[in-house]
Amino acid sequence: MKAVGIIVEYNPFHNGHLHHAKQARQESGADLVIAVMSGQFLQRGEPAFADKWARTQMALDAGIDLVIELPYVYATAQASDFAKGGIALLDAIGCSSFCFGSEQGEINPFLNSRHLLTEHWAEYQHLIHEAVQTGISYPKALNNAYLSLTGNRPGFADLTQPNNILGFHYLEAAQNLSSAMDPLTIQRIGANFHDSIQAGMPIASATGIREAFFKGDSIEQLSAYMPEGSIASLKKTEKEYGKFGSWEKFYPLLRFTVLREGPHRLKQYAEVTEGIENLIYQSAKTEDSFESFISLIKSKRFTRTRIQRMLTHIYTGFTWQQLRSFEGPEYIRLLGMSRTGRNYLNHKKKNTTLPLVSRAADLNNSMGKLDIHATVMYLQGMGSTNLKKEFTTPPIYWG
Amino acid sequence: MKAVGIIVEYNPFHNGHLHHAKQARQESGADLVIAVMSGQFLQRGEPAFADKWARTQMALDAGIDLVIELPYVYATAQASDFAKGGIALLDAIGCSSFCFGSEQGEINPFLNSRHLLTEHWAEYQHLIHEAVQTGISYPKALNNAYLSLTGNRPGFADLTQPNNILGFHYLEAAQNLSSAMDPLTIQRIGANFHDSIQAGMPIASATGIREAFFKGDSIEQLSAYMPEGSIASLKKTEKEYGKFGSWEKFYPLLRFTVLREGPHRLKQYAEVTEGIENLIYQSAKTEDSFESFISLIKSKRFTRTRIQRMLTHIYTGFTWQQLRSFEGPEYIRLLGMSRTGRNYLNHKKKNTTLPLVSRAADLNNSMGKLDIHATVMYLQGMGSTNLKKEFTTPPIYWG
């Protein structure tokens, strides 16, 4: 059996994700689609809109065959580490290809760009270092350095586009791993990453969907943009928690934590750097809403996403020391599977290069305990007192 | 002008407190009564039922002339340090006597006991050490050692009684400070420290009043046990916060904090000792209510009060390192005054041995910042977002 891997957040699963999954299957000629999905906290440094089990259910309902969890340490990391974790897991579970959505839509420009940077690695690093010195953000510095190398020559990937950047890191991760997986990409359609929803368009970004909801649309009203399974799972989430995850909802706990720790101790948490702990602390003192809080902190140098990742680690209590203790994924955590997914596992289970884990109780290394911890922290932000959900929820079987 | 000092919590102010204040004035022949009152967290390791400003108002309404704040570090400490902070402040503000309520009701037995222990200090310490080794609680060990020294001879204070113990520590603190204040005591009447309220009795303990309220009595229904001023202030508190302070109300934030920190980091907080951090962490994992949580932790060795003090420090983020950095009160923080209190201050203000502080903005040492921090933590537990209350509330003038 041949599997194609995709790396996803499904926050929530929408029609654009459905398109991606179908195209990945078609382009790869694979028998099944395996998704590595972020857990309770996401790459932009935010709590998930719905918990990982609800999002797994959405994925299975839409035809994904196997959902495995991207551990917290990768799910909440900057693009290169996020990619490293996702690609390593797809490789470990035996995918013969991986497929990402991109603005570019073709794989060759990515391969050319990757080749160019490998050839000129030292120069590239030097250019990045110089650009950072001017006070611009790290993503911008990367891009400036890259443009200096490519000049205006055609045939290279446009790394100003968010999905192209991520795609580039997937290729880099696969190459560093000497993975045998074929890289594939498909053109993203309909909506850009952060676009708001537009009436009459069946594709909206996940950000647009969440925004529309928080502005007052009901889940029902957003049904044009999501498969039926997503609508059902979101309704179930609303019933279970009475709300959806967002920093605004988590802010009272975050604020308490920031104020309790004080600037001196805030420094110990992963990604908190360069004195920004003072600004975080002072802003928590005065601001009653998350939006006004983060508005005071973000800047040209520190993007919202970067700040949010710091806040995620402060919220969960994840330190620099912990961050530095991990070297690569240590297990394959199963969140859900279709009948095809189960057959695949039955064939593969002796050949995966990392252990398969179905039960939280079997996550007895520090990386796995961190995933359980992240769930406990997430559930409290969601106002739940059922903190044992990680232990009482088996992988979802869709058969 | 002659002042008598008392050390109080007023949680809330009730008829027993009124009796104590009146007797203190009468026995001492003083012109005014000065109360050193705990701030937002109390000696039993609990958040206050009503905030310190509400409790100051109650005190002034009942005739107290001057209310000054016992800093967090003393207010939440074991009896000897609590006493040390309170006595030092009464001495600093120039009281000529201090007066405590006791089960004993006469001062001579206290003086005798104090004298005996001073004479046999080394033996006393040795006996305590031996008793602790047998696994009993520290208060019990103190008492056993004390009983070994006094035998059954009459004329000594009965240090099995909670208010006698506290009184004994007051004397000890005054003696260590070489204070010129006269020690006075009056007999406690009506209700024991933790007694439940009894119909038809005008005196109930503060514990009894709080319990009755949390069991469903309205503030109105408890009016037989408190002066009118207390009832009015409690109603105002209820209106402002929608609730009263208790661990049960603060438990979601406490639980989040305990689970976020994990046993390894919990050890850094003041009073957390001897591996109890593991039990605290494991109990937070499973228990949804504060009562069931603390029931799993307390034991013969670790009393509820001692555990609650640890939890207070965990909640506020107060570490062993901070605890060890303080040597004695550093300022006199004014919370409220009557006309007489103001006259007294006008006479005394150049002669107090510590600086008088009226505004939170002037608390610029670490002890004072800790008091402001404790308020910020308390207000969040009370569900308030007005975290600047410390800076916007001047001392209350009752004139």
PDB file of C-alpha atoms in Angstrom, chain A residues 252-257 259-262 265-266 268-269 281 284-288 313-319 322 373 376-377 380-381 384-388, chain B residues 252-257 259-262 265-266 268-269 281 284-288 313-319 322 373 376-377 380-381 384-388:
ATOM      1  CA  PRO A 252      -7.559  35.526  31.966  1.00  0.00           C
ATOM      2  CA  LEU A 253      -5.326  32.491  32.622  1.00  0.00           C
ATOM      3  CA  LEU A 254      -2.516  33.867  30.472  1.00  0.00           C
ATOM      4  CA  ARG A 255      -2.682  37.255  32.163  1.00  0.00           C
ATOM      5  CA  PHE A 256      -2.688  35.669  35.621  1.00  0.00           C
ATOM      6  CA  THR A 257       0.352  33.612  34.659  1.00  0.00           C
ATOM      7  CA  LEU A 259       1.576  38.727  36.240  1.00  0.00           C
ATOM      8  CA  ARG A 260       2.338  35.951  38.675  1.00  0.00           C
ATOM      9  CA  GLU A 261       5.706  35.135  37.112  1.00  0.00           C
ATOM     10  CA  GLY A 262       7.037  38.662  36.668  1.00  0.00           C
ATOM     11  CA  ARG A 265      10.976  34.419  35.652  1.00  0.00           C
ATOM     12  CA  LEU A 266       9.301  34.959  32.264  1.00  0.00           C
ATOM     13  CA  GLN A 268      13.004  31.109  31.328  1.00  0.00           C
ATOM     14  CA  TYR A 269      10.236  30.201  28.881  1.00  0.00           C
ATOM     15  CA  TYR A 281       4.702  41.923  31.859  1.00  0.00           C
ATOM     16  CA  ALA A 284      -0.457  42.411  31.109  1.00  0.00           C
ATOM     17  CA  LYS A 285      -0.605  44.888  33.987  1.00  0.00           C
ATOM     18  CA  THR A 286      -2.728  47.358  32.098  1.00  0.00           C
ATOM     19  CA  GLU A 287      -4.628  45.503  29.373  1.00  0.00           C
ATOM     20  CA  ASP A 288      -7.945  43.770  29.924  1.00  0.00           C
ATOM     21  CA  HIS A 313       5.108  28.616  26.013  1.00  0.00           C
ATOM     22  CA  ILE A 314       4.533  30.962  28.944  1.00  0.00           C
ATOM     23  CA  TYR A 315       0.959  29.685  29.187  1.00  0.00           C
ATOM     24  CA  THR A 316       1.991  26.013  29.199  1.00  0.00           C
ATOM     25  CA  GLY A 317       5.154  26.640  31.251  1.00  0.00           C
ATOM     26  CA  PHE A 318       7.460  25.261  28.553  1.00  0.00           C
ATOM     27  CA  THR A 319      11.053  26.400  29.112  1.00  0.00           C
ATOM     28  CA  GLN A 322      12.923  21.756  27.754  1.00  0.00           C
ATOM     29  CA  HIS A 373       0.504  18.428  29.689  1.00  0.00           C
ATOM     30  CA  VAL A 376      -4.344  19.614  30.395  1.00  0.00           C
ATOM     31  CA  MET A 377      -3.434  23.291  29.961  1.00  0.00           C
ATOM     32  CA  GLN A 380      -8.419  24.470  31.479  1.00  0.00           C
ATOM     33  CA  GLY A 381      -8.382  27.355  29.023  1.00  0.00           C
ATOM     34  CA  SER A 384     -13.252  22.107  31.244  1.00  0.00           C
ATOM     35  CA  THR A 385     -12.696  20.306  34.517  1.00  0.00           C
ATOM     36  CA  ASN A 386     -12.471  16.895  32.818  1.00  0.00           C
ATOM     37  CA  LEU A 387      -8.692  17.023  32.716  1.00  0.00           C
ATOM     38  CA  LYS A 388      -8.378  13.291  32.130  1.00  0.00           C
TER      39      LYS A 388
ATOM     40  CA  PRO B 252      -9.388  27.153  39.082  1.00  0.00           C
ATOM     41  CA  LEU B 253      -6.439  29.587  39.045  1.00  0.00           C
ATOM     42  CA  LEU B 254      -4.599  27.675  41.767  1.00  0.00           C
ATOM     43  CA  ARG B 255      -5.120  24.376  39.993  1.00  0.00           C
ATOM     44  CA  PHE B 256      -3.966  25.813  36.667  1.00  0.00           C
ATOM     45  CA  THR B 257      -0.854  27.147  38.383  1.00  0.00           C
ATOM     46  CA  LEU B 259      -0.489  21.840  36.997  1.00  0.00           C
ATOM     47  CA  ARG B 260       1.423  24.313  34.877  1.00  0.00           C
ATOM     48  CA  GLU B 261       4.432  24.373  37.204  1.00  0.00           C
ATOM     49  CA  GLY B 262       4.792  20.665  37.848  1.00  0.00           C
ATOM     50  CA  ARG B 265       9.253  23.931  39.888  1.00  0.00           C
ATOM     51  CA  LEU B 266       6.747  23.893  42.778  1.00  0.00           C
ATOM     52  CA  GLN B 268      10.920  26.834  44.662  1.00  0.00           C
ATOM     53  CA  TYR B 269       7.911  28.402  46.421  1.00  0.00           C
ATOM     54  CA  TYR B 281       0.743  18.161  41.908  1.00  0.00           C
ATOM     55  CA  ALA B 284      -4.436  18.877  41.404  1.00  0.00           C
ATOM     56  CA  LYS B 285      -4.462  16.415  38.507  1.00  0.00           C
ATOM     57  CA  THR B 286      -7.452  14.539  39.796  1.00  0.00           C
ATOM     58  CA  GLU B 287      -9.483  16.842  42.047  1.00  0.00           C
ATOM     59  CA  ASP B 288     -12.101  19.269  40.749  1.00  0.00           C
ATOM     60  CA  HIS B 313       2.763  31.200  48.036  1.00  0.00           C
ATOM     61  CA  ILE B 314       2.366  28.965  44.992  1.00  0.00           C
ATOM     62  CA  TYR B 315      -0.656  31.001  43.936  1.00  0.00           C
ATOM     63  CA  THR B 316       1.143  34.336  44.269  1.00  0.00           C
ATOM     64  CA  GLY B 317       4.470  32.963  43.010  1.00  0.00           C
ATOM     65  CA  PHE B 318       6.334  33.860  46.208  1.00  0.00           C
ATOM     66  CA  THR B 319       9.601  31.919  46.478  1.00  0.00           C
ATOM     67  CA  GLN B 322      12.104  36.068  48.342  1.00  0.00           C
ATOM     68  CA  HIS B 373       1.558  42.061  43.628  1.00  0.00           C
ATOM     69  CA  VAL B 376      -3.117  41.972  41.772  1.00  0.00           C
ATOM     70  CA  MET B 377      -3.194  38.212  42.326  1.00  0.00           C
ATOM     71  CA  GLN B 380      -7.805  38.135  39.654  1.00  0.00           C
ATOM     72  CA  GLY B 381      -9.008  35.381  41.953  1.00  0.00           C
ATOM     73  CA  SER B 384     -11.918  41.531  38.807  1.00  0.00           C
ATOM     74  CA  THR B 385     -10.197  43.065  35.801  1.00  0.00           C
ATOM     75  CA  ASN B 386      -9.635  46.365  37.610  1.00  0.00           C
ATOM     76  CA  LEU B 387      -6.099  45.409  38.565  1.00  0.00           C
ATOM     77  CA  LYS B 388      -5.083  48.994  39.309  1.00  0.00           C
TER      78      LYS B 388
END
